[in-house]
CSV table of C-alpha atoms and ligand atoms in Angstrom, one decimal:
chain,number,residue,atom,x,y,z
A,1,MET,CA,23.2,151.3,-169.6
A,2,ILE,CA,25.6,153.3,-171.7
A,3,LEU,CA,27.4,150.4,-173.2
A,4,GLU,CA,26.5,146.7,-173.4
A,5,MET,CA,28.9,144.2,-174.9
A,6,ASN,CA,27.6,140.7,-174.9
A,7,ASN,CA,29.5,137.5,-175.7
A,8,ILE,CA,32.1,139.2,-177.8
A,9,ARG,CA,34.4,137.0,-179.8
A,10,LYS,CA,37.4,138.2,-181.7
A,11,HIS,CA,40.3,136.3,-183.3
A,12,PHE,CA,43.4,137.3,-185.2
A,13,GLY,CA,44.5,134.5,-187.5
A,14,GLY,CA,44.6,131.4,-185.4
A,15,LEU,CA,44.7,133.3,-182.1
A,16,GLU,CA,41.5,133.8,-180.2
A,17,VAL,CA,42.0,137.1,-178.5
A,18,LEU,CA,38.5,137.6,-177.0
A,19,LYS,CA,36.6,134.6,-175.9
A,20,ASP,CA,33.0,135.3,-175.1
A,21,ILE,CA,33.5,138.5,-173.2
A,22,SER,CA,30.6,140.4,-171.7
A,23,LEU,CA,30.7,143.9,-170.2
A,24,GLY,CA,28.1,146.4,-169.3
A,25,VAL,CA,28.8,149.9,-168.3
A,26,ASP,CA,26.3,152.1,-166.4
A,27,SER,CA,26.2,155.8,-166.4
A,28,GLY,CA,28.8,157.3,-164.0
A,29,GLU,CA,30.7,154.1,-163.6
A,30,VAL,CA,34.5,154.1,-163.7
A,31,ILE,CA,35.9,150.7,-164.7
A,32,SER,CA,39.5,149.7,-164.7
A,33,ILE,CA,40.7,146.9,-166.8
A,34,ILE,CA,43.9,145.2,-165.7
A,35,GLY,CA,45.8,142.2,-166.9
A,36,PRO,CA,49.0,140.9,-168.4
A,37,SER,CA,50.3,141.9,-171.8
A,38,GLY,CA,48.5,140.2,-174.7
A,39,SER,CA,45.4,139.4,-172.6
A,40,GLY,CA,43.2,141.3,-175.1
A,41,LYS,CA,42.6,144.6,-173.2
A,42,SER,CA,43.3,146.9,-176.1
A,43,THR,CA,41.4,144.6,-178.4
A,44,LEU,CA,38.4,144.9,-176.2
A,45,LEU,CA,38.5,148.7,-176.3
A,46,ARG,CA,39.2,148.7,-180.1
A,47,CYS,CA,36.1,146.5,-180.6
A,48,ALA,CA,34.0,148.8,-178.4
A,49,THR,CA,35.1,151.8,-180.5
A,50,PHE,CA,34.7,149.9,-183.9
A,51,LEU,CA,38.4,150.1,-184.7
A,52,GLU,CA,38.2,146.3,-184.9
A,53,THR,CA,35.2,144.3,-186.0
A,54,ILE,CA,34.0,141.6,-183.8
A,55,ASP,CA,33.5,138.0,-185.0
A,56,GLY,CA,30.5,137.4,-182.9
A,57,GLY,CA,28.5,139.0,-180.1
A,58,GLU,CA,26.5,142.1,-179.5
A,59,ILE,CA,27.4,145.8,-179.0
A,60,LYS,CA,24.8,148.3,-177.9
A,61,TYR,CA,25.2,152.0,-177.0
A,62,MET,CA,22.4,153.8,-175.1
A,63,GLY,CA,20.2,150.7,-175.8
A,64,LYS,CA,20.7,151.0,-179.6
A,65,THR,CA,22.2,148.0,-181.3
A,66,ALA,CA,25.4,148.6,-183.4
A,67,ALA,CA,26.2,144.9,-183.9
A,68,HIS,CA,24.5,141.7,-183.2
A,69,SER,CA,25.0,138.0,-183.9
A,70,ASP,CA,23.0,136.3,-186.7
A,71,GLU,CA,21.6,132.8,-186.4
A,72,ASN,CA,25.0,131.4,-187.2
A,73,GLY,CA,26.6,133.4,-184.5
A,74,ASN,CA,28.4,135.8,-186.9
A,75,ALA,CA,28.5,139.5,-186.0
A,76,VAL,CA,26.4,141.7,-188.2
A,77,TYR,CA,26.9,145.5,-188.0
A,78,VAL,CA,24.6,148.3,-188.9
A,79,SER,CA,25.4,150.2,-192.1
A,80,PRO,CA,28.6,152.4,-192.1
A,81,GLN,CA,26.5,155.6,-192.1
A,82,GLU,CA,24.5,154.3,-189.1
A,83,LEU,CA,27.7,153.3,-187.4
A,84,ARG,CA,29.1,156.8,-187.7
A,85,ALA,CA,26.2,158.1,-185.6
A,86,PHE,CA,27.4,155.8,-182.8
A,87,ARG,CA,30.8,157.5,-182.7
A,88,SER,CA,29.3,160.5,-181.0
A,89,TYR,CA,28.5,158.3,-177.9
A,90,TYR,CA,32.1,157.6,-177.1
A,91,GLY,CA,35.6,159.0,-177.1
A,92,LEU,CA,39.0,157.2,-177.0
A,93,VAL,CA,42.2,158.3,-175.5
A,94,PHE,CA,45.2,156.5,-177.0
A,95,GLN,CA,48.5,155.5,-175.4
A,96,GLN,CA,50.3,157.5,-178.1
A,97,PHE,CA,48.0,160.6,-177.8
A,98,ASN,CA,47.6,160.8,-181.6
A,99,LEU,CA,47.1,164.5,-181.7
A,100,PHE,CA,47.0,166.1,-185.1
A,101,PRO,CA,50.5,167.7,-185.4
A,102,HIS,CA,49.6,170.2,-188.1
A,103,TYR,CA,46.7,171.7,-186.0
A,104,SER,CA,47.2,174.1,-183.1
A,105,ILE,CA,46.0,172.8,-179.7
A,106,LEU,CA,42.8,174.9,-180.1
A,107,LYS,CA,42.1,173.5,-183.5
A,108,ASN,CA,42.7,170.0,-182.3
A,109,LEU,CA,39.8,170.6,-180.0
A,110,THR,CA,37.5,172.5,-182.3
A,111,ASP,CA,37.9,170.9,-185.7
A,112,ALA,CA,35.8,167.8,-185.1
A,113,PRO,CA,33.0,169.6,-183.2
A,114,ILE,CA,32.7,172.0,-186.1
A,115,HIS,CA,33.1,169.6,-189.0
A,116,VAL,CA,31.6,166.5,-187.6
A,117,LEU,CA,29.0,167.7,-185.1
A,118,GLY,CA,28.2,171.0,-187.0
A,119,LYS,CA,28.9,173.2,-184.0
A,120,SER,CA,29.5,176.9,-184.7
A,121,LYS,CA,33.1,178.1,-184.4
A,122,ASP,CA,32.3,180.4,-181.5
A,123,GLU,CA,30.6,177.6,-179.5
A,124,ALA,CA,33.3,175.1,-180.3
A,125,GLU,CA,36.1,177.5,-179.2
A,126,ALA,CA,34.3,178.4,-176.0
A,127,THR,CA,33.9,174.7,-175.1
A,128,ALA,CA,37.6,174.1,-176.0
A,129,MET,CA,38.9,177.0,-173.9
A,130,GLU,CA,36.8,175.8,-171.0
A,131,LEU,CA,38.3,172.3,-171.3
A,132,LEU,CA,41.8,173.6,-171.7
A,133,ASN,CA,41.3,175.6,-168.5
A,134,LYS,CA,40.1,172.5,-166.7
A,135,MET,CA,43.2,170.6,-167.9
A,136,GLY,CA,45.4,173.5,-166.8
A,137,ILE,CA,46.8,174.2,-170.2
A,138,ALA,CA,44.8,177.2,-171.4
A,139,ASP,CA,48.0,179.0,-172.1
A,140,LYS,CA,48.9,176.4,-174.8
A,141,ALA,CA,45.9,177.1,-177.0
A,142,THR,CA,47.9,178.6,-179.8
A,143,SER,CA,50.9,176.1,-179.5
A,144,TYR,CA,51.4,173.1,-181.6
A,145,PRO,CA,51.5,169.5,-180.2
A,146,TYR,CA,55.3,169.2,-180.7
A,147,GLN,CA,55.8,172.1,-178.4
A,148,LEU,CA,54.1,170.3,-175.4
A,149,SER,CA,55.4,167.7,-173.0
A,150,GLY,CA,54.0,164.2,-173.2
A,151,GLY,CA,51.8,164.9,-170.1
A,152,GLN,CA,50.4,168.1,-171.6
A,153,GLN,CA,49.8,166.3,-175.0
A,154,GLN,CA,47.9,163.6,-173.3
A,155,ARG,CA,45.7,166.2,-171.4
A,156,VAL,CA,45.0,167.8,-174.8
A,157,ALA,CA,44.0,164.4,-176.1
A,158,ILE,CA,41.6,164.0,-173.2
A,159,ALA,CA,40.2,167.4,-173.8
A,160,ARG,CA,39.8,166.7,-177.6
A,161,ALA,CA,37.8,163.6,-176.7
A,162,LEU,CA,35.7,165.5,-174.2
A,163,ALA,CA,35.0,168.3,-176.7
A,164,MET,CA,32.8,165.8,-178.6
A,165,LYS,CA,30.6,165.5,-175.4
A,166,PRO,CA,30.8,161.7,-175.3
A,167,GLU,CA,28.6,159.6,-173.0
A,168,ILE,CA,31.6,157.4,-172.3
A,169,LEU,CA,35.3,157.8,-172.5
A,170,PHE,CA,37.8,154.9,-173.1
A,171,PHE,CA,41.4,155.1,-172.1
A,172,ASP,CA,44.0,152.6,-173.4
A,173,GLU,CA,47.0,152.9,-171.0
A,174,PRO,CA,46.9,156.7,-171.0
A,175,THR,CA,50.1,157.0,-169.1
A,176,SER,CA,52.3,154.2,-170.5
A,177,ALA,CA,54.0,156.4,-173.0
A,178,LEU,CA,54.9,159.0,-170.4
A,179,ASP,CA,58.0,159.6,-168.3
A,180,PRO,CA,57.2,158.5,-164.7
A,181,GLU,CA,57.2,162.1,-163.4
A,182,LEU,CA,54.5,163.1,-165.9
A,183,THR,CA,52.0,160.3,-165.2
A,184,GLY,CA,50.7,162.1,-162.1
A,185,GLU,CA,49.3,165.1,-163.9
A,186,VAL,CA,47.3,162.9,-166.4
A,187,LEU,CA,46.0,160.6,-163.6
A,188,LYS,CA,44.9,163.6,-161.7
A,189,VAL,CA,42.8,164.8,-164.6
A,190,ILE,CA,41.2,161.4,-165.0
A,191,ARG,CA,40.5,161.3,-161.2
A,192,GLN,CA,38.9,164.7,-161.5
A,193,LEU,CA,36.6,163.4,-164.3
A,194,ALA,CA,35.7,160.5,-162.1
A,195,GLU,CA,34.7,162.8,-159.3
A,196,GLU,CA,32.4,164.6,-161.9
A,197,ARG,CA,30.8,161.2,-162.6
A,198,MET,CA,32.1,160.9,-166.1
A,199,THR,CA,31.6,157.4,-167.4
A,200,MET,CA,35.0,155.8,-168.1
A,201,VAL,CA,36.7,152.6,-169.0
A,202,VAL,CA,40.4,152.7,-168.3
A,203,VAL,CA,42.9,150.1,-169.3
A,204,THR,CA,45.9,150.7,-167.0
A,205,HIS,CA,48.9,149.2,-165.3
A,206,GLU,CA,48.7,151.9,-162.5
A,207,MET,CA,47.4,149.7,-159.8
A,208,PRO,CA,47.1,152.3,-157.0
A,209,PHE,CA,45.2,154.5,-159.4
A,210,ALA,CA,42.9,151.8,-160.4
A,211,LYS,CA,42.2,150.9,-156.8
A,212,ALA,CA,41.6,154.5,-155.8
A,213,VAL,CA,39.5,155.8,-158.7
A,214,SER,CA,37.4,152.9,-160.1
A,215,ASN,CA,34.0,151.5,-159.0
A,216,ARG,CA,34.8,148.2,-160.6
A,217,VAL,CA,38.0,146.4,-161.6
A,218,LEU,CA,38.1,143.8,-164.4
A,219,PHE,CA,41.0,141.4,-164.5
A,220,MET,CA,41.5,140.0,-168.0
A,221,ALA,CA,43.8,137.1,-168.9
A,222,GLY,CA,44.0,135.0,-172.1
A,223,GLY,CA,41.0,136.6,-173.6
A,224,VAL,CA,38.5,136.1,-170.8
A,225,ILE,CA,37.5,138.2,-167.7
A,226,VAL,CA,39.0,136.1,-165.0
A,227,GLU,CA,37.7,138.1,-162.1
A,228,GLN,CA,35.8,141.4,-161.5
A,229,GLY,CA,34.3,143.4,-158.7
A,230,ASP,CA,34.9,146.1,-156.2
A,231,PRO,CA,38.5,147.3,-156.4
A,232,LYS,CA,39.1,146.6,-152.7
A,233,ASP,CA,37.9,143.0,-153.1
A,234,VAL,CA,39.9,142.3,-156.3
A,235,PHE,CA,43.1,143.9,-155.1
A,236,ASP,CA,43.1,142.9,-151.4
A,237,ASN,CA,41.2,139.6,-151.5
A,238,PRO,CA,41.5,138.1,-155.0
A,239,GLN,CA,39.7,134.8,-155.5
A,240,GLU,CA,41.3,133.4,-158.5
A,241,GLU,CA,44.9,132.0,-158.6
A,242,ARG,CA,45.7,133.9,-161.8
A,243,THR,CA,44.6,137.2,-160.3
A,244,LYS,CA,46.8,136.6,-157.2
A,245,GLN,CA,49.7,135.7,-159.5
A,246,PHE,CA,49.3,138.8,-161.6
A,247,LEU,CA,49.0,141.1,-158.6
A,248,ARG,CA,52.1,139.6,-157.0
A,249,THR,CA,54.2,140.9,-159.9
A,250,PHE,CA,53.1,144.4,-158.9
A,251,GLU,CA,54.1,144.2,-155.3
A,252,ARG,CA,57.7,144.7,-154.5
B,1,MET,CA,73.2,186.6,-236.6
B,2,THR,CA,73.7,189.2,-233.8
B,3,PHE,CA,73.4,188.2,-230.1
B,4,SER,CA,70.1,190.0,-229.8
B,5,THR,CA,68.5,188.2,-232.7
B,6,MET,CA,69.8,184.9,-231.4
B,7,LEU,CA,68.3,185.7,-228.0
B,8,SER,CA,65.0,186.6,-229.5
B,9,THR,CA,64.9,183.5,-231.7
B,10,MET,CA,65.6,181.4,-228.7
B,11,SER,CA,63.1,183.1,-226.5
B,12,ALA,CA,60.4,181.5,-228.5
B,13,GLY,CA,61.9,178.2,-227.6
B,14,MET,CA,62.1,179.2,-223.9
B,15,VAL,CA,58.4,179.9,-223.9
B,16,LYS,CA,57.8,176.4,-225.4
B,17,THR,CA,60.1,174.8,-222.8
B,18,LEU,CA,58.2,176.6,-220.0
B,19,GLY,CA,54.9,175.4,-221.7
B,20,ILE,CA,56.0,171.8,-221.5
B,21,PHE,CA,57.1,172.3,-217.9
B,22,VAL,CA,53.9,173.9,-216.7
B,23,LEU,CA,51.6,171.6,-218.5
B,24,THR,CA,53.5,168.5,-217.3
B,25,LEU,CA,53.2,169.7,-213.7
B,26,ILE,CA,49.5,170.6,-214.0
B,27,GLY,CA,48.8,167.2,-215.4
B,28,SER,CA,51.1,164.9,-213.4
B,29,LEU,CA,50.9,166.4,-209.9
B,30,PRO,CA,47.1,165.5,-209.5
B,31,LEU,CA,47.3,162.4,-211.8
B,32,GLY,CA,50.1,161.1,-209.5
B,33,MET,CA,47.7,161.3,-206.6
B,34,VAL,CA,45.0,159.4,-208.5
B,35,VAL,CA,47.6,156.7,-209.4
B,36,ALA,CA,48.9,156.5,-205.8
B,37,LEU,CA,45.3,156.0,-204.5
B,38,LEU,CA,44.5,153.4,-207.2
B,39,ARG,CA,47.7,151.6,-206.3
B,40,LYS,CA,46.0,151.0,-202.9
B,41,SER,CA,42.7,150.0,-204.5
B,42,ARG,CA,40.6,147.3,-203.1
B,43,PHE,CA,40.7,145.5,-206.4
B,44,LYS,CA,43.6,143.3,-207.2
B,45,VAL,CA,43.4,143.9,-210.9
B,46,VAL,CA,43.5,147.6,-210.5
B,47,ARG,CA,46.5,147.4,-208.2
B,48,GLY,CA,48.2,145.0,-210.7
B,49,ILE,CA,47.7,147.3,-213.7
B,50,ILE,CA,48.9,150.3,-211.8
B,51,SER,CA,52.0,148.6,-210.6
B,52,ILE,CA,52.9,147.4,-214.1
B,53,TYR,CA,52.3,151.0,-215.4
B,54,ILE,CA,54.6,152.4,-212.8
B,55,SER,CA,57.3,149.8,-213.5
B,56,ILE,CA,57.2,150.6,-217.2
B,57,MET,CA,57.3,154.3,-216.7
B,58,ARG,CA,60.3,154.0,-214.3
B,59,GLY,CA,62.0,151.2,-216.1
B,60,THR,CA,62.3,152.6,-219.6
B,61,PRO,CA,63.9,155.8,-220.9
B,62,LEU,CA,61.6,158.8,-221.1
B,63,MET,CA,63.0,159.4,-224.6
B,64,LEU,CA,61.8,156.0,-225.8
B,65,GLN,CA,58.4,156.6,-224.2
B,66,LEU,CA,58.0,160.0,-226.0
B,67,LEU,CA,58.8,158.2,-229.3
B,68,ALA,CA,56.3,155.5,-228.5
B,69,TRP,CA,53.5,158.0,-227.8
B,70,TYR,CA,54.3,159.9,-231.0
B,71,PHE,CA,54.7,157.0,-233.4
B,72,GLY,CA,52.6,154.4,-231.5
B,73,PRO,CA,49.2,155.4,-232.8
B,74,PHE,CA,50.4,155.2,-236.4
B,75,TYR,CA,52.5,152.0,-236.3
B,76,LEU,CA,50.2,150.1,-233.9
B,77,PHE,CA,46.7,151.3,-235.1
B,78,GLY,CA,47.3,152.9,-238.4
B,79,LEU,CA,46.0,156.2,-237.0
B,80,ASN,CA,47.0,159.4,-238.5
B,81,ILE,CA,46.3,162.1,-236.0
B,82,GLY,CA,46.8,165.7,-237.1
B,83,ASN,CA,48.9,168.0,-235.0
B,84,TRP,CA,49.9,165.0,-232.8
B,85,ARG,CA,53.4,166.1,-232.0
B,86,PHE,CA,52.6,168.4,-229.1
B,87,PRO,CA,49.8,166.3,-227.5
B,88,ALA,CA,52.0,163.2,-227.7
B,89,LEU,CA,54.8,165.1,-226.0
B,90,ILE,CA,52.7,166.3,-223.1
B,91,ILE,CA,51.0,162.9,-222.7
B,92,GLY,CA,54.4,161.3,-222.6
B,93,PHE,CA,55.7,163.7,-220.0
B,94,VAL,CA,52.6,163.6,-217.8
B,95,ALA,CA,52.3,159.8,-217.9
B,96,ASN,CA,56.0,159.5,-216.9
B,97,TYR,CA,56.0,162.1,-214.2
B,98,ALA,CA,52.7,161.0,-212.7
B,99,ALA,CA,54.3,157.6,-212.1
B,100,TYR,CA,57.2,159.2,-210.2
B,101,PHE,CA,55.0,161.5,-208.2
B,102,ALA,CA,52.7,158.6,-207.4
B,103,GLU,CA,55.6,156.7,-205.8
B,104,ILE,CA,56.6,159.8,-203.8
B,105,TYR,CA,53.0,160.3,-202.7
B,106,ARG,CA,52.7,156.6,-201.8
B,107,GLY,CA,55.8,156.8,-199.6
B,108,GLY,CA,54.4,159.9,-197.9
B,109,ILE,CA,51.0,158.4,-197.3
B,110,GLU,CA,52.5,155.2,-195.9
B,111,SER,CA,54.7,157.2,-193.5
B,112,ILE,CA,51.7,158.7,-191.7
B,113,PRO,CA,51.2,156.7,-188.5
B,114,VAL,CA,48.0,154.6,-188.4
B,115,GLY,CA,47.1,156.3,-185.1
B,116,GLN,CA,46.2,159.5,-187.1
B,117,TYR,CA,43.6,157.5,-189.1
B,118,GLU,CA,42.3,155.9,-185.9
B,119,ALA,CA,42.1,159.2,-184.0
B,120,ALA,CA,40.2,160.7,-186.9
B,121,GLU,CA,37.9,157.7,-187.2
B,122,VAL,CA,37.0,157.7,-183.6
B,123,LEU,CA,36.2,161.5,-183.7
B,124,GLY,CA,33.7,160.7,-186.4
B,125,TYR,CA,35.5,162.2,-189.5
B,126,THR,CA,34.4,160.6,-192.8
B,127,LYS,CA,37.1,158.9,-194.9
B,128,THR,CA,37.2,161.9,-197.2
B,129,GLN,CA,37.5,164.4,-194.4
B,130,THR,CA,40.2,162.2,-192.8
B,131,PHE,CA,42.2,162.2,-196.0
B,132,MET,CA,41.8,165.8,-197.0
B,133,LYS,CA,42.1,167.4,-193.5
B,134,ILE,CA,44.3,165.1,-191.5
B,135,ILE,CA,46.4,163.0,-193.8
B,136,LEU,CA,47.1,165.0,-197.0
B,137,PRO,CA,48.5,168.2,-195.3
B,138,GLN,CA,51.0,166.0,-193.4
B,139,VAL,CA,51.8,164.1,-196.6
B,140,VAL,CA,52.5,167.3,-198.5
B,141,LYS,CA,55.0,168.5,-195.8
B,142,ILE,CA,56.8,165.1,-195.8
B,143,ILE,CA,57.1,164.8,-199.6
B,144,MET,CA,58.1,168.4,-200.4
B,145,PRO,CA,61.8,167.8,-200.6
B,146,SER,CA,61.3,164.8,-203.0
B,147,VAL,CA,58.9,166.7,-205.1
B,148,THR,CA,61.4,169.6,-205.4
B,149,ASN,CA,64.0,167.2,-206.7
B,150,GLU,CA,61.6,165.8,-209.2
B,151,VAL,CA,60.5,169.3,-210.4
B,152,ILE,CA,64.2,170.3,-210.9
B,153,THR,CA,64.7,167.1,-212.9
B,154,LEU,CA,61.7,168.0,-215.0
B,155,VAL,CA,63.2,171.4,-215.9
B,156,LYS,CA,66.1,169.6,-217.4
B,157,ASP,CA,64.1,166.7,-218.9
B,158,THR,CA,62.1,169.1,-221.0
B,159,SER,CA,65.1,169.1,-223.3
B,160,LEU,CA,64.1,165.5,-224.3
B,161,ALA,CA,61.4,167.1,-226.4
B,162,PHE,CA,64.1,167.4,-229.1
B,163,THR,CA,63.5,163.7,-229.7
B,164,LEU,CA,60.2,164.6,-231.4
B,165,ALA,CA,61.8,167.6,-233.1
B,166,TYR,CA,59.8,170.0,-231.0
B,167,GLN,CA,61.3,173.5,-231.2
B,168,GLU,CA,61.9,174.1,-227.5
B,169,VAL,CA,65.0,175.9,-226.3
B,170,PHE,CA,67.4,172.9,-226.4
B,171,SER,CA,66.5,171.9,-230.0
B,172,LEU,CA,66.8,175.5,-231.1
B,173,SER,CA,70.2,175.9,-229.5
B,174,LYS,CA,71.5,172.9,-231.4
B,175,GLN,CA,70.1,174.2,-234.7
B,176,ILE,CA,71.3,177.7,-234.3
B,177,SER,CA,74.7,176.6,-233.1
B,178,ALA,CA,75.1,174.4,-236.2
B,179,SER,CA,73.9,177.0,-238.7
B,180,GLN,CA,75.8,179.9,-237.1
B,181,SER,CA,78.9,177.9,-236.0
B,182,SER,CA,78.6,179.5,-232.6
B,183,PHE,CA,78.8,178.3,-229.1
B,184,MET,CA,76.7,181.1,-227.9
B,185,PRO,CA,73.3,179.3,-228.2
B,186,PHE,CA,74.5,176.6,-225.8
B,187,LEU,CA,75.5,179.2,-223.3
B,188,ILE,CA,72.2,180.9,-223.6
B,189,ALA,CA,70.3,177.6,-223.1
B,190,GLY,CA,72.6,176.8,-220.1
B,191,VAL,CA,71.9,180.1,-218.4
B,192,PHE,CA,68.2,179.6,-219.1
B,193,TYR,CA,68.0,176.2,-217.5
B,194,PHE,CA,70.1,177.4,-214.6
B,195,VAL,CA,67.9,180.4,-213.9
B,196,ALA,CA,64.7,178.4,-214.3
B,197,ASN,CA,65.9,175.9,-211.7
B,198,TYR,CA,67.0,178.7,-209.4
B,199,VAL,CA,63.5,180.1,-209.5
B,200,VAL,CA,62.1,176.6,-208.9
B,201,GLU,CA,64.3,176.1,-205.9
B,202,PHE,CA,63.5,179.5,-204.5
B,203,LEU,CA,59.7,179.0,-204.8
B,204,MET,CA,59.8,175.4,-203.4
B,205,ASN,CA,61.9,176.7,-200.5
B,206,ARG,CA,59.2,179.2,-199.7
B,207,VAL,CA,56.6,176.5,-199.8
B,208,GLU,CA,58.7,174.3,-197.5
B,209,LYS,CA,59.3,177.2,-195.1
B,210,SER,CA,55.6,177.9,-195.0
B,211,MET,CA,55.0,174.4,-193.5
B,212,ASP,CA,57.8,174.8,-190.8
B,213,TYR,CA,55.3,175.8,-188.1
B,214,TYR,CA,54.9,172.2,-187.0
B,215,LYS,CA,57.0,169.1,-186.7
C,1,ATP,N1,46.0,143.6,-185.5
C,1,ATP,C1,46.4,142.4,-185.0
C,1,ATP,N2,46.8,141.4,-185.7
C,1,ATP,C2,47.2,140.2,-185.2
C,1,ATP,N3,47.3,140.0,-183.9
C,1,ATP,C3,46.9,141.0,-183.0
C,1,ATP,C4,46.5,142.3,-183.5
C,1,ATP,N4,46.2,143.1,-182.5
C,1,ATP,C5,46.5,142.4,-181.4
C,1,ATP,N5,46.9,141.1,-181.7
C,1,ATP,C6,47.2,140.1,-180.8
C,1,ATP,O1,46.1,139.9,-179.9
C,1,ATP,C7,46.6,139.6,-178.6
C,1,ATP,C8,45.9,140.6,-177.6
C,1,ATP,O2,46.5,141.9,-177.9
C,1,ATP,P1,46.0,143.2,-177.1
C,1,ATP,O3,46.8,144.3,-177.7
C,1,ATP,O4,44.6,143.3,-177.0
C,1,ATP,O5,46.6,142.9,-175.7
C,1,ATP,P2,46.7,143.9,-174.4
C,1,ATP,O6,46.0,143.2,-173.3
C,1,ATP,O7,46.3,145.2,-174.8
C,1,ATP,O8,48.3,143.9,-174.1
C,1,ATP,P3,49.2,145.1,-173.6
C,1,ATP,O9,49.1,145.1,-172.1
C,1,ATP,O10,50.6,144.6,-174.0
C,1,ATP,O11,48.8,146.3,-174.3
C,1,ATP,C9,48.1,139.7,-178.6
C,1,ATP,O12,48.6,138.4,-178.7
C,1,ATP,C10,48.4,140.5,-179.8
C,1,ATP,O13,49.6,140.0,-180.4
C,2,MG,MG1,47.2,147.1,-175.0
């Protein structure tokens, strides 16, 4: 197992956003998470990437524990230094790309490998160019983020995450900030990664994409996983009333 | 007094004015960053003290502050410090300008989207790396116009040193004008400030342009 999240609880003020959520991700799996706005999808990814701290539950990467519950059920994390070591296991692609605007495209891809992982400049640049090639934007290496379209920026963001050679890649609505005509080029790249058996968890509202690309679909609502399974089963033959209701809003 | 003796007498004052200017910047530009970061400290007491300090620095006249730094040690603590005039002057300027710069820095830091911190964190950058490599360069670009304004104000504010009877160019021009019954010293001082600010604007413009390569 690449990632194990067990009995995750998280609240904001009086609002329970994640209620006892468990999720395991095997190597090579592609999981889509769907669900209505406010159901806790982003929060789940943010807990998995330590951008939010969980209240209770357990998080393990590659069998190593990053957080667990003490006897009172409260989450205890490993030390900040130890936690940083976990960051090399995963990457996260944001809805808003979050590229570094003052770095060239190439530097966006090489800076962390050099200064976080300690790679040599030559090695980092070779990897970066390879990734840019794969993303179809090798000609943009010396450009700056503001000179790229949204779709190109998101592909750079994916390449930046891949440059760290993560075991698993998280996407939080990677196409939601894009104009409709630009979503295709980003989805195509993710699909290509899926074919290469990259382990991925994708929060998305692109139902046809989720159905075509993922091995497993999770439907979340109100902080719980209402239903999960093979995409064909969940989309074509949902068991739960809430899933049916949610999917109906996408037909038309 | 001929024009050239007037000019050479005043040039000593110009050097002193530039001294105040340069020392104030060397002290207050970095100190402002320390103040800005302390303002966001985890400790409530620290945040409170810093915010009171900034309020006082911005809420009272610099002239009054200079007098307080100069006479304070004697009237408050009975201390008689030798050669205190110049140190008091520089401390007064640095403390005041650090407060203004701190507010500019804070505005700049707060305008950086939280996504920049999160992207850096997920990539594994340390907090120091994130600040130095990702946040600070973007802050510098954003605050440059405000810093330029402040620096130009400082060129003119150096004249407040006359409050402590420090012989910089403004004090001298007043003295020489009175003793020689001449308007010329004011003219020389005026041209001096104008040229100094012209140079400042030119240099700051160059710096701003050098950061134009990204948006
Ligand atoms: N930092 C926060 N502070 C307070 N409440 C928050 C915070 N982050 C999220 N929430 C709340 O938690 C709930 C779940 O939010 P989350 O962003 O996880 O939903 P989501 O499923 O990703 O929704 P969307 O599809 O709109 O992105 C929402 O009600 C949201 O308002
Ligand atoms: Mg979300």
